Every structure is written in C-alpha cells, then in structure tokens.
CSV table of C-alpha atoms in Angstrom, one decimal:
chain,number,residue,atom,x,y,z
A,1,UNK,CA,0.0,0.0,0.0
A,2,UNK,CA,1.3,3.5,-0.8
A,3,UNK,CA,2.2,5.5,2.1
A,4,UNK,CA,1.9,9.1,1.6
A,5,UNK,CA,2.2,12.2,3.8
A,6,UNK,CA,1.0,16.3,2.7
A,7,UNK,CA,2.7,18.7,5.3
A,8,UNK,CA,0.6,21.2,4.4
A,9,UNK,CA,1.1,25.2,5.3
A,10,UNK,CA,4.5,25.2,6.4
A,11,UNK,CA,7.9,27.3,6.0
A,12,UNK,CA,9.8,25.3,4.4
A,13,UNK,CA,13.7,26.2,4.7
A,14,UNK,CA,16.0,24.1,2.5
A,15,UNK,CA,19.5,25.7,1.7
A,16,UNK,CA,20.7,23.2,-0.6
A,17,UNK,CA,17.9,24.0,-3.1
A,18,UNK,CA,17.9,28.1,-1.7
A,19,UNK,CA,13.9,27.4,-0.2
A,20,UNK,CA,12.9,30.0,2.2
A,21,UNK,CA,8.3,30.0,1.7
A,22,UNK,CA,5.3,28.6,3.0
A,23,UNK,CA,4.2,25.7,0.8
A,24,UNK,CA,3.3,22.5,0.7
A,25,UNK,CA,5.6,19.5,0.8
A,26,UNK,CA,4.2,15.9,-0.3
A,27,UNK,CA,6.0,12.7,0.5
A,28,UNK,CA,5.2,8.9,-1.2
A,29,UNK,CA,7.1,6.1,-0.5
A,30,UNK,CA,9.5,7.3,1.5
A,31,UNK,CA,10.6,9.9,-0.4
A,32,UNK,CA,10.1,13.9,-1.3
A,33,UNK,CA,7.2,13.5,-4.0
A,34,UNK,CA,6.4,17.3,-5.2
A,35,UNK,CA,6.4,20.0,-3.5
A,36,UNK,CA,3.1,22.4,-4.0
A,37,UNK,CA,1.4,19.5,-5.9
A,38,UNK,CA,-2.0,19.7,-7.8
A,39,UNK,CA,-4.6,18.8,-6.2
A,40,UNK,CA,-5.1,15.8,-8.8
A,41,UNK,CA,-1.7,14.4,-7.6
A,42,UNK,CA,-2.4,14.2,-4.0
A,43,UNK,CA,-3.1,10.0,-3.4
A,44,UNK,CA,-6.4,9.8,-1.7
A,45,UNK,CA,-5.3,8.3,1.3
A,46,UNK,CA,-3.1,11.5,2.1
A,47,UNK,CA,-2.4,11.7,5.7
A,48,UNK,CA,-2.8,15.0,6.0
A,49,UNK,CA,0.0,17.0,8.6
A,50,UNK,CA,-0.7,20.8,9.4
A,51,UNK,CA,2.3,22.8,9.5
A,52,UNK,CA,0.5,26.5,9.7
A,53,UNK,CA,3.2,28.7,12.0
A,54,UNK,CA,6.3,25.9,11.6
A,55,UNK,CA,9.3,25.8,10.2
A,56,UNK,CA,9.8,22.8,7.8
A,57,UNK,CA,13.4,21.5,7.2
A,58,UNK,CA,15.1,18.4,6.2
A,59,UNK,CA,16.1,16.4,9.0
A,60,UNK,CA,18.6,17.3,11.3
A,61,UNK,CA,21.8,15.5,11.4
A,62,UNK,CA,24.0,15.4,14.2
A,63,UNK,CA,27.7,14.3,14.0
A,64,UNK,CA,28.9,13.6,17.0
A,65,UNK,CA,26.8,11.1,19.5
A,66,UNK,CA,28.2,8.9,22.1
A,67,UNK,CA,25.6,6.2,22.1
A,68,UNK,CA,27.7,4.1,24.7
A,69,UNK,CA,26.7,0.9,23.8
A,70,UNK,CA,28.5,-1.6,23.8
A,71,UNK,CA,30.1,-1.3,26.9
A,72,UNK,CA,28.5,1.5,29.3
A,73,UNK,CA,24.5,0.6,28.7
A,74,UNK,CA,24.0,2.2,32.0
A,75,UNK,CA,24.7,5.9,30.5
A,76,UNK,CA,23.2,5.3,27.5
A,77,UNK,CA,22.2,2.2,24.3
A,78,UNK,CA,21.6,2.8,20.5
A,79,UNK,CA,18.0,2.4,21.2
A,80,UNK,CA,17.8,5.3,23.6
A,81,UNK,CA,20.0,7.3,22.3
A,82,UNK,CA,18.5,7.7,18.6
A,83,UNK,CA,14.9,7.5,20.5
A,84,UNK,CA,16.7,10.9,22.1
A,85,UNK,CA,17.6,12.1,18.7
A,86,UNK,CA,14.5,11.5,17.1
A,87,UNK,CA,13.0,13.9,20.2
A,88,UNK,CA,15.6,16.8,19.5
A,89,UNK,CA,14.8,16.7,15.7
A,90,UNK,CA,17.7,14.4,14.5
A,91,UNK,CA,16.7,12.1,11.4
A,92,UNK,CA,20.2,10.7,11.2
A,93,UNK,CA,23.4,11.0,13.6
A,94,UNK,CA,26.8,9.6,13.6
A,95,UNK,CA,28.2,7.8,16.7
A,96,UNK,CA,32.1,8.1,17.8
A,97,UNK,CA,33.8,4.4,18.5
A,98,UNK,CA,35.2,5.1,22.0
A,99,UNK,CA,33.0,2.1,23.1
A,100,UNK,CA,34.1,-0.8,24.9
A,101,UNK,CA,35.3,-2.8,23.0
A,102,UNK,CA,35.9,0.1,20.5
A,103,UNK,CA,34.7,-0.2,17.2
A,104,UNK,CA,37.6,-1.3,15.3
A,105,UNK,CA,36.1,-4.5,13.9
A,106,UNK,CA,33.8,-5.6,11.3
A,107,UNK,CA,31.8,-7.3,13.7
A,108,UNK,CA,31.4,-4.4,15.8
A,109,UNK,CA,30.7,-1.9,13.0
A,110,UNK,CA,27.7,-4.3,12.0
A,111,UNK,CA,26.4,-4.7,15.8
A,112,UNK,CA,25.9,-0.8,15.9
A,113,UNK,CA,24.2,-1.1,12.3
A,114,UNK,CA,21.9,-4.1,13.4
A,115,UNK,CA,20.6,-2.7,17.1
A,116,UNK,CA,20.1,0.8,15.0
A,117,UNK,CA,17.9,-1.5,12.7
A,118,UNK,CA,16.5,-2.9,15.3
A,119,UNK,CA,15.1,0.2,17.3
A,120,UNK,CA,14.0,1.2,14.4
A,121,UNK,CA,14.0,5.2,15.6
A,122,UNK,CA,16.7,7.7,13.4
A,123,UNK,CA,19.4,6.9,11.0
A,124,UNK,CA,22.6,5.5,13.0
A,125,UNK,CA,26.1,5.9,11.4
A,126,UNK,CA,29.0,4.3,13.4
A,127,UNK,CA,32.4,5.8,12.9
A,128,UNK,CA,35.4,3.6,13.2
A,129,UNK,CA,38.6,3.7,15.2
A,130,UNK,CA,41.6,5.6,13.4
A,131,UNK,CA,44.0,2.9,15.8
A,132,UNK,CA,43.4,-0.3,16.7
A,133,UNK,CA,42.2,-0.2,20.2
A,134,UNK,CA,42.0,3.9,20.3
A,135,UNK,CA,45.8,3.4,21.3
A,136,UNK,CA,47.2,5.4,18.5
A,137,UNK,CA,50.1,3.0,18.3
A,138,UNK,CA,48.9,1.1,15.0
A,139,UNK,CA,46.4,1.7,12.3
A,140,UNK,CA,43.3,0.0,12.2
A,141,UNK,CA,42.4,-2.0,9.4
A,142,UNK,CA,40.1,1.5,7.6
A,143,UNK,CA,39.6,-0.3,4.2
A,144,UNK,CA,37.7,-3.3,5.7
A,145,UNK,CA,35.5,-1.3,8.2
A,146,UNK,CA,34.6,1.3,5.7
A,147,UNK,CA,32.9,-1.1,3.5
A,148,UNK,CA,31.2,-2.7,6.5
A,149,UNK,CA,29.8,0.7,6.8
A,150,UNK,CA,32.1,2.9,8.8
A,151,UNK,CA,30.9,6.5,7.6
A,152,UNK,CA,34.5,7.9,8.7
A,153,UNK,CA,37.1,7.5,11.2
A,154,UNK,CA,38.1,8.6,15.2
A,155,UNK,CA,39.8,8.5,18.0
A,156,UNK,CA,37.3,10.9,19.6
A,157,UNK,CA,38.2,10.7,23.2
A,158,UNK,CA,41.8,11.0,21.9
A,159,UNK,CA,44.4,12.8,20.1
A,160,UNK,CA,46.5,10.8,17.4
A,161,UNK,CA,50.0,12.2,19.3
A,162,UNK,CA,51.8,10.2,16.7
A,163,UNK,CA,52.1,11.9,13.7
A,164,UNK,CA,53.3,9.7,11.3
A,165,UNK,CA,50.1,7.3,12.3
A,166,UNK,CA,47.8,10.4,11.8
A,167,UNK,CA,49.6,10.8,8.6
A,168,UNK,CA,48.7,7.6,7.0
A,169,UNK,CA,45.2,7.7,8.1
A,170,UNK,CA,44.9,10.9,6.3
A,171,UNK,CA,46.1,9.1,3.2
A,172,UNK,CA,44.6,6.5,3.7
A,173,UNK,CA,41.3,8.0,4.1
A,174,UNK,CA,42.1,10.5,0.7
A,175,UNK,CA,41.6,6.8,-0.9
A,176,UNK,CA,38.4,6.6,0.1
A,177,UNK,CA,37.3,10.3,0.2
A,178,UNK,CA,36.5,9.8,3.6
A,179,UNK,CA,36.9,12.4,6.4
A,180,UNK,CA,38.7,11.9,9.3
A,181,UNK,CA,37.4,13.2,12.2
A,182,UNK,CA,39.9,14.8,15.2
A,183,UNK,CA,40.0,14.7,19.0
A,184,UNK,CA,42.4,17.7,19.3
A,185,UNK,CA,44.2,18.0,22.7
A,186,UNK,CA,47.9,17.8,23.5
A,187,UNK,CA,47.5,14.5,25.8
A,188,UNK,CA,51.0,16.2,27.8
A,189,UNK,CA,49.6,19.3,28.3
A,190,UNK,CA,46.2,18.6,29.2
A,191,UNK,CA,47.3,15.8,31.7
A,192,UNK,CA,45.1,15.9,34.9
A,193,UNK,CA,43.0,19.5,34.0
A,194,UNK,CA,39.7,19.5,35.1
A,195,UNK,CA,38.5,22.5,33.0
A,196,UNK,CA,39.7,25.9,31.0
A,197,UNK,CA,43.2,26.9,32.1
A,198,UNK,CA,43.0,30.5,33.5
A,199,UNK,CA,41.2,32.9,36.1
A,200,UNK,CA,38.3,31.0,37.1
A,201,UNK,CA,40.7,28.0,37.5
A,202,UNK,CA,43.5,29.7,39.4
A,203,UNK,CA,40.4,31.2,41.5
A,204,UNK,CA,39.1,27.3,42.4
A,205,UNK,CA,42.6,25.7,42.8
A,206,UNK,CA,41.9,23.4,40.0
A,207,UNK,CA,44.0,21.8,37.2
A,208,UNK,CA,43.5,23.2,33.8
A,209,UNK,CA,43.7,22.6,30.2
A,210,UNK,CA,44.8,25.4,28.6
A,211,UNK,CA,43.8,26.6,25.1
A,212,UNK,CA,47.1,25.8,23.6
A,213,UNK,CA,46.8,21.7,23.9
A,214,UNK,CA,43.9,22.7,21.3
A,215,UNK,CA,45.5,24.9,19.2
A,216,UNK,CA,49.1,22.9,18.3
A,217,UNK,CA,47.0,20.1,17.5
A,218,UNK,CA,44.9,21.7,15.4
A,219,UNK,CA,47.9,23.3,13.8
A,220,UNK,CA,49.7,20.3,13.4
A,221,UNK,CA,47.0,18.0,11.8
A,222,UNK,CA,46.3,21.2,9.3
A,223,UNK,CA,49.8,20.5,8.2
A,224,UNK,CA,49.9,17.0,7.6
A,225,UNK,CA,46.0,17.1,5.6
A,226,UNK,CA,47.5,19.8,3.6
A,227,UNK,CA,50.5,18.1,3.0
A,228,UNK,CA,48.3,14.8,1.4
A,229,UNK,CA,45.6,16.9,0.4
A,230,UNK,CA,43.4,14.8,2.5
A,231,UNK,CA,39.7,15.7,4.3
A,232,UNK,CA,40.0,16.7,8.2
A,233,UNK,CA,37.3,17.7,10.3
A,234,UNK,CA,38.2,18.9,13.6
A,235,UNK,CA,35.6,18.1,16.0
A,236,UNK,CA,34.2,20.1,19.2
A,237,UNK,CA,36.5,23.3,18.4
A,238,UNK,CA,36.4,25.6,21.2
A,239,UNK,CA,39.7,27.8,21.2
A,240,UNK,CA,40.3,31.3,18.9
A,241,UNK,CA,43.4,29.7,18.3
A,242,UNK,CA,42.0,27.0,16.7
A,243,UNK,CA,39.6,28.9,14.5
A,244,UNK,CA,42.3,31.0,13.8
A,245,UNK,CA,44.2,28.2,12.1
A,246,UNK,CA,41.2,26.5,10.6
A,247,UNK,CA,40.2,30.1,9.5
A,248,UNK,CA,44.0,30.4,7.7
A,249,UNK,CA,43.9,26.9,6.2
A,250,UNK,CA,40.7,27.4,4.7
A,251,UNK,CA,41.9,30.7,2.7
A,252,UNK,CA,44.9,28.2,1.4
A,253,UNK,CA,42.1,25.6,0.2
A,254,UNK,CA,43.1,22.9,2.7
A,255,UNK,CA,40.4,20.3,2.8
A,256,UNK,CA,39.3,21.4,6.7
A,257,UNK,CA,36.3,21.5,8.0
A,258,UNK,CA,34.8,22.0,11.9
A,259,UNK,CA,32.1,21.8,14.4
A,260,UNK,CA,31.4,23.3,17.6
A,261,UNK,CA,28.6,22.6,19.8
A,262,UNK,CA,25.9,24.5,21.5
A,263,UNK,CA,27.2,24.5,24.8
A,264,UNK,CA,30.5,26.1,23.8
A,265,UNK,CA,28.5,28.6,22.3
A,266,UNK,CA,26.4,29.1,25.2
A,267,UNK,CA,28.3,28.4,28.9
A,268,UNK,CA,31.8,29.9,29.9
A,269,UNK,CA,33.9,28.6,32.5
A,270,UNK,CA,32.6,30.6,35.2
A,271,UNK,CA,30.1,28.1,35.6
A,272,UNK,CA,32.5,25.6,37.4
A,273,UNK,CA,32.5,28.4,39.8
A,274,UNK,CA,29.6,26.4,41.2
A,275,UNK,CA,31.4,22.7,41.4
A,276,UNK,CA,28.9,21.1,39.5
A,277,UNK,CA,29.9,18.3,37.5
A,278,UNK,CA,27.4,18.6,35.1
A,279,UNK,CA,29.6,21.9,33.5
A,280,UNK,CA,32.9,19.5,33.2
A,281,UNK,CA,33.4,18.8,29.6
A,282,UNK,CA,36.1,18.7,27.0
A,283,UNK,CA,36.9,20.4,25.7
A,284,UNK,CA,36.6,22.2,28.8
A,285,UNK,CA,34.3,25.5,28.9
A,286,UNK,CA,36.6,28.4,27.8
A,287,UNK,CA,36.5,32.3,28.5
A,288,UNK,CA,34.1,34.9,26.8
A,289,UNK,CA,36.9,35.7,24.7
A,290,UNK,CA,37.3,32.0,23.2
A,291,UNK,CA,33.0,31.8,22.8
A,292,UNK,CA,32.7,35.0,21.0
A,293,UNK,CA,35.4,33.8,18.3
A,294,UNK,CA,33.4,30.6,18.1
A,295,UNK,CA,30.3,32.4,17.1
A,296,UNK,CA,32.3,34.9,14.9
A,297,UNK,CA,33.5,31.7,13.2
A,298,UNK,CA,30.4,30.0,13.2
A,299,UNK,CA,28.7,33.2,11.0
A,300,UNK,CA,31.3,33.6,8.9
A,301,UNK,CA,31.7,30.3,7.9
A,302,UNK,CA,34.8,29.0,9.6
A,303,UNK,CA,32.8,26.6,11.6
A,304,UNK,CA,31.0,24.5,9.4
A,305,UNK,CA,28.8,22.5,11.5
A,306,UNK,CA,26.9,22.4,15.2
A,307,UNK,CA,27.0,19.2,16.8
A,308,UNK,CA,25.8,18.0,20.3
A,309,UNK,CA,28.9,15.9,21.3
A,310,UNK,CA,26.2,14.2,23.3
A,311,UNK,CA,28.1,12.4,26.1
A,312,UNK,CA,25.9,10.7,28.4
A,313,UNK,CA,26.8,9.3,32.1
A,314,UNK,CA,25.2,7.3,34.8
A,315,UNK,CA,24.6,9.4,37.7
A,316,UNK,CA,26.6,7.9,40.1
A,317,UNK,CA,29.5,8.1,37.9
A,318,UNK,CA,29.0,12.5,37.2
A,319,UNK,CA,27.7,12.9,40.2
A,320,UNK,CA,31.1,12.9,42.0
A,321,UNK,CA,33.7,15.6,43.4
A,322,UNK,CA,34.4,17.7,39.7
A,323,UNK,CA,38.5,16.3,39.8
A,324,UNK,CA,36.9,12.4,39.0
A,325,UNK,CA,33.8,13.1,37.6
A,326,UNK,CA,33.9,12.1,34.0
A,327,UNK,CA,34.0,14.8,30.9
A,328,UNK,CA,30.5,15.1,29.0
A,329,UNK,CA,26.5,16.3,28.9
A,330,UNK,CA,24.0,14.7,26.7
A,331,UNK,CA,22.5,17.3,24.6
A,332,UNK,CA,20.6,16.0,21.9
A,333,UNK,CA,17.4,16.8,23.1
A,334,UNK,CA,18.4,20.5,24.2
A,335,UNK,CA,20.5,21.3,21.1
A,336,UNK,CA,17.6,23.1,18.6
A,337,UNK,CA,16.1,24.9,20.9
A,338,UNK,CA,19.6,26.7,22.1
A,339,UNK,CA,20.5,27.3,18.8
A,340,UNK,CA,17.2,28.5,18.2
A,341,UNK,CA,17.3,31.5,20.8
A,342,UNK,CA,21.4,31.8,20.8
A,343,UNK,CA,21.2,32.3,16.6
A,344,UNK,CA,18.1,32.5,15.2
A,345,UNK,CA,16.0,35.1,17.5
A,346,UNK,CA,19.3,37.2,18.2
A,347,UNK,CA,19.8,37.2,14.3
A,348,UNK,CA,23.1,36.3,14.2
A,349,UNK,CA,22.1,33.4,11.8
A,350,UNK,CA,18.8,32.9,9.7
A,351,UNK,CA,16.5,29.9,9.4
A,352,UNK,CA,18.4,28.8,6.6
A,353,UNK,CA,21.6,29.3,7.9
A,354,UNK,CA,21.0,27.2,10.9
A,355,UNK,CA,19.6,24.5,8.7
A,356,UNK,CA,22.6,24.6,6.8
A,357,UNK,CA,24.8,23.9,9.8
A,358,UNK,CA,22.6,21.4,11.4
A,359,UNK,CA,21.7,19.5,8.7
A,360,UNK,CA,23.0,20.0,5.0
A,361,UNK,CA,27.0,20.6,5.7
A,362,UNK,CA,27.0,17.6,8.6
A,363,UNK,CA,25.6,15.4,5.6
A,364,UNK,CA,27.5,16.7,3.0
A,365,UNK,CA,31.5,16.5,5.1
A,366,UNK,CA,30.4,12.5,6.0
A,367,UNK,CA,28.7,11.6,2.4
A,368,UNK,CA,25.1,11.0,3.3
A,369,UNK,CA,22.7,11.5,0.9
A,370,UNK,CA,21.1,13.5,3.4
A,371,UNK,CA,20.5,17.3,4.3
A,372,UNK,CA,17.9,18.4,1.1
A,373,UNK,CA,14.0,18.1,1.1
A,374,UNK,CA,15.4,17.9,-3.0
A,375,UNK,CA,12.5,15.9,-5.5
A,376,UNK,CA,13.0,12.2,-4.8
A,377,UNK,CA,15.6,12.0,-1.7
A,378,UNK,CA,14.8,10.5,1.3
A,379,UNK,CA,11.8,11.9,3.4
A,380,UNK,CA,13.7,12.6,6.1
A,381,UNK,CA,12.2,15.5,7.7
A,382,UNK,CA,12.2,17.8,11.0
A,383,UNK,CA,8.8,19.8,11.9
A,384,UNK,CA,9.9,23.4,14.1
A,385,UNK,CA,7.4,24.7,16.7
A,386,UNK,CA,9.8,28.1,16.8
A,387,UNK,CA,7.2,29.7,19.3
A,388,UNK,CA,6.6,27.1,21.5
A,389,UNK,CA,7.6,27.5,25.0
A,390,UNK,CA,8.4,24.7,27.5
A,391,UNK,CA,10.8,24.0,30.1
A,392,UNK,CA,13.6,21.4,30.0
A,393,UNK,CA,12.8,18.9,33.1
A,394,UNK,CA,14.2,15.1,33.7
A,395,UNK,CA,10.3,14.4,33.0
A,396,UNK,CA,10.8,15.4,29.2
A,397,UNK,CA,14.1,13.3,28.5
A,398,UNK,CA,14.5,10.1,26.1
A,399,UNK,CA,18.1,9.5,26.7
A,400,UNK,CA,19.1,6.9,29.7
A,401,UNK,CA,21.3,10.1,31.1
A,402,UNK,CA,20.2,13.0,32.9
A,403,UNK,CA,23.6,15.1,33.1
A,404,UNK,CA,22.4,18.5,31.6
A,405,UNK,CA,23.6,21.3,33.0
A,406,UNK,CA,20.0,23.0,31.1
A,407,UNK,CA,17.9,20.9,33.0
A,408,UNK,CA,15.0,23.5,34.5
A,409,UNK,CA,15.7,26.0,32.0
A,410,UNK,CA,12.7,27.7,29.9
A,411,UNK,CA,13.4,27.1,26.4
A,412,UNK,CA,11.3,28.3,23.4
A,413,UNK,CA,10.9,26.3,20.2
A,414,UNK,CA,11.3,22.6,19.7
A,415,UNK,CA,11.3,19.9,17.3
A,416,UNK,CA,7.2,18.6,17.2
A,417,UNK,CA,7.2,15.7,14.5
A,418,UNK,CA,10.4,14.1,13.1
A,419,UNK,CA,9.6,11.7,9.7
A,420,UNK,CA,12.5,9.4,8.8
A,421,UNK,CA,12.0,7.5,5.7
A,422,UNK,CA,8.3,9.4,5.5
A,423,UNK,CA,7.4,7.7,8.3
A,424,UNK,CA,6.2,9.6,11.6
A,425,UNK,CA,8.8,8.5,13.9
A,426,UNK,CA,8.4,11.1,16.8
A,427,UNK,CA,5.4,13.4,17.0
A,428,UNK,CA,5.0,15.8,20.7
C-alpha cells in the first residue's frame, strides 16, 4: 500500500535548493514526491500533517553522539540514544567508537548497524577507530570497516599524538574520500586538567587545560591534511586559536572543515564556579573571549557544522567531586532549541543558515545522501514549533542520562514531529 504524507502550510527552509516559503511539501514512498502539488496528484489516502506557524526542514543530522553501547549501557544504548535524537529533531546521527570494546572490527561496526535496525528510531552511522584499540600506536584496518559501513574515522576521546600514524590515516582515508574526524588536545599538556586553564581555575585551585593543547594540534593535523591533500574535520572546536588556524587553512584551500557545539557557544567557565559536575566537559568551557570567536566563526563560515557531542553518564559516575567526575553532557534533546534562541532570534544566523549547519554541511563532510527536502531523496524531515515554550525537566528526556547542565531552564521552540523515511517517527 502506498504511504503518503502532505505537510501542508509550512515554512519550508531548504538551503541546498535556496527554499525559504510557506508551501506545501508531499511525501510517497519514503521519499520527497512534489512540493506544492495539484490537487489531482495528491493520493487519496493523504495523511494529512498541518504545519501552519512551523518551520519545515530536512532532518537534522547530528555528527557527533556517544551512544555508549556496547560497553556502558548504564549511560546510555543505540536504542535510547536515537529515540533521544529522534525527540531533539535528528533524522540521522553519527556515533564516535570510543565504546568498549571500541569499534575497530567488522563485527562491531555491524552490531551498531543491526541494534540501529532494530530500534528502528533515526538513522545510526557508526564511525570507526583511526588505531586499533584507540591506542594510536597502529592503524586500524580503515579499508575493511569502511565497506562494512564505517561513515569515517576517530579517536574521539583522543588525540593521534603520533604523527606519522595520523599521517597515513589521512592518506589513507584520501583513498576513500573519507573524512577523518579529530579529538584535538595535546595529551601532555592537558594531563590531569579538570577544565579551562586560567582565572576562574586559578580562583578554584583546580588543574586546567589550557587553550594551547587545542590549538598545536589543530595546527599540526592542518599540516599533515594539507600536505596529502586529505579531508580533516576537527571536532568540538572551542579555542580562537583554533579557528584562527582552521580560519587560515581554509583561505589556502586545505580540505578542513569544523564543528562546535551549543554549549560552547552558550556556557563559559565561570560556571564551574559552582562545582557542578554537570559543567565539566572537553573540551573544557573556555572564556568569553574564546565563545565570541566561536560564534564569529560559526557566522562567517569557519565553523561548518553544530554538533551535540552528546556524552551521556550514569549518575553515580557524574555525580562525584568535579577532579573524577567524568567529561561530557547529553544534549541532543536541548541542542535546537539553544541554537534556536542563541542564533536564530538574536539574528546572528537565519533559518536557513542554521539548517545549513545542522543538517546539509554535517551530511554533505560525511557523504550522506542526506540534508535536502530535494525531488526524490529521502523523506527525512524535521517539523519546528519556533514559538513554543516549555521548560527542559528530567520528565521530558529520552536519553538513559540525565547530566544536563540546562535541565530547569525555559526554552522556546522545539522539534514537534520528526519523519525518517516518510514515516512519523516522533510526534510531541
């Protein structure tokens, strides 16, 4: 039988195709049909989806998702974590393979494809390991797990501190005209920190990680992708050093491209002020000065992408004193609406903009056929309340985790129906 969906009255923003108007937006089979269609076009058994007042978009795509599983289930497992996504708006994410056992195998590649199958919620993408084991000693075998269905390769968790080995991956990976995607933190100089080297961290007595164990790896893995002419993405940027060298390299026509995520956009470290646990991530929360260059770069096209680094934890593991508390907040379900108020309603980015960044340029840098409501692709689509208020409570969360540091905070606008496939996977 022929499934069919009309979201009818909506805004419909699509960059790729320059779409910025209220129409009408039909969906057979799975996939974009027409959009505006006559009225003689429309199967009969239309379900029918008002969109009046919403913003229309392809479906999100987020990057950058720990899922946990296999290993630490108690945080979080592929089923709740792309139930989670589906909730936040994502129609398709990409998870990092600093699991346990990490994902350096064939079999594991294809356990993470099958449980995604299996729950049956948003498009799951595992990454593979850059080393074998996430030791950065030896290579891992990239040709085999790509065609398994790797979508790129990581240490996330890690820096590759040897450069010859990050050298070959990135040729490697030019083989394949696959990204590979970069943890980047000088392991020596970050040893121990706790959170942004500086006032706030003199002020508390605790360790820090100062901005330069970001910016001489950033630096230095420029280098070596220009030198092959291979694709980098630098994940979770959060330094104006950083952006200052991606912002360089990028003028040469190196093959870089970067993310940052909301809450580097959104939190300084003045927040650890309070010893919550729940503000510890790396990289670490940085000064004023380091977030305004992220959101220069971010609207001027430096940073190419916004991505949750979702990092769930059990509560008795965050929970602890902030020196052994683990790094990481989920934020998959909090992402759109932070963006929504930190970009959109202060007009530092438009509609389409934000779409482009959450959505087109995260499909586009790991090769997904993804990120355009374009005639006949995938009906994978996100539904925006933009006016909606609500307020972010342990009550309204899908992931297995609960360490946000925006939980009881007001938020306005939020994903109301996600379709993967042109099916209605989430609906509020």
């Amino acid at each position: 039988m022929t499934m069919s969906l009309l979201i009818e009255n909506g805004r419909v923003v699509d960059p790729a195709q320059q779409l910025d108007r209220i129409a009408n937006l039909l969906v057979v089979d799975g996939k974009i049909a027409s959009l505006d269609p006559s009225a003689d076009k429309i199967p009969a058994d239309v379900e029918r989806v008002d969109a009046s007042g919403k913003i229309v978009t392809p479906g999100l795509v987020d990057m950058h998702v720990h899922l946990r599983e296999p290993g630490y289930e108690e945080a979080e497992t592929v089923a709740t974590g792309s139930l989670a996504a589906l909730a936040g708006g994502f129609t398709s994410i990409a998870c990092p393979p600093n699991t346990n056992p990490p994902i350096d195998t064939q079999a594991n590649v294809s356990l993470i494809r099958e449980l995604a199958a299996s729950a049956r919620h948003c498009n799951v993408y595992p990454m593979c390991c850059i080393s074998k084991g996430r030791k950065g000693e030896e290579l891992a075998e990239l040709g085999v797990l790509f065609e398994s269905g790797a979508i790129a390769c990581s240490d996330d968790g890690s820096s590759v501190e040897d450069a010859e080995l990050m050298r070959r991956a990135l040729e490697y990976c030019k083989m394949f005209d696959k990204a590979v995607l970069c943890h980047e933190e000088s392991a020596p100089l970050a040893k121990g920190g706790v959170m942004h080297e500086g006032r706030v961290s003199n002020l508390l007595g605790l360790r820090g990680i100062p901005a330069v164990a970001e910016d001489i790896m950033v630096t230095r893995d420029i280098a070596l992708a220009e030198s092959v002419g291979a694709r980098l993405h630098i994940m979770h940027v959060s330094s104006a050093g950083a952006i200052a060298s991606i912002r360089r390299a990028k003028e040469r026509g190196v093959k870089v491209t970067a993310e940052v995520t909301p809450h580097h956009l959104t939190l300084t470290a003045d927040e650890l002020r309070s010893f919550d646990s729940n503000f510890k991530m790396n990289p670490p929360l940085r000064s004023e000065h380091h977030v305004q260059a992220c959101l220069e770069a971010l609207v001027d096209g430096t940073i190419d992408v916004i991505a949750t680094d979702h990092a769930p934890h059990s509560e008795e593991k965050k929970n602890r004193e902030i020196d052994v508390a683990p790094f990481g907040i989920i934020g998959l379900e909090s992402a759109l609406p932070l963006m929504i108020e930190k970009l959109v309603v202060s007009g530092l980015l438009s509609w389409s903009q934000l779409v482009e960044k959450m959505s087109l340029n995260p499909s586009r840098i790991l090769g997904l056929d993804k990120g355009t409501l374009l005639i006949g692709r995938d009906a994978d689509i996100t539904i925006i309340d933009p006016a909606l208020e609500w307020v972010f409570t342990t009550s309204e969360l899908h992931s297995k985790s609960a360490n946000s540091p925006y939980l009881g905070r007001k938020m306005t606008g939020r994903a109301v129906m996600t379709i993967v496939g042109g099916e209605i996977r989430y609906r509020l």
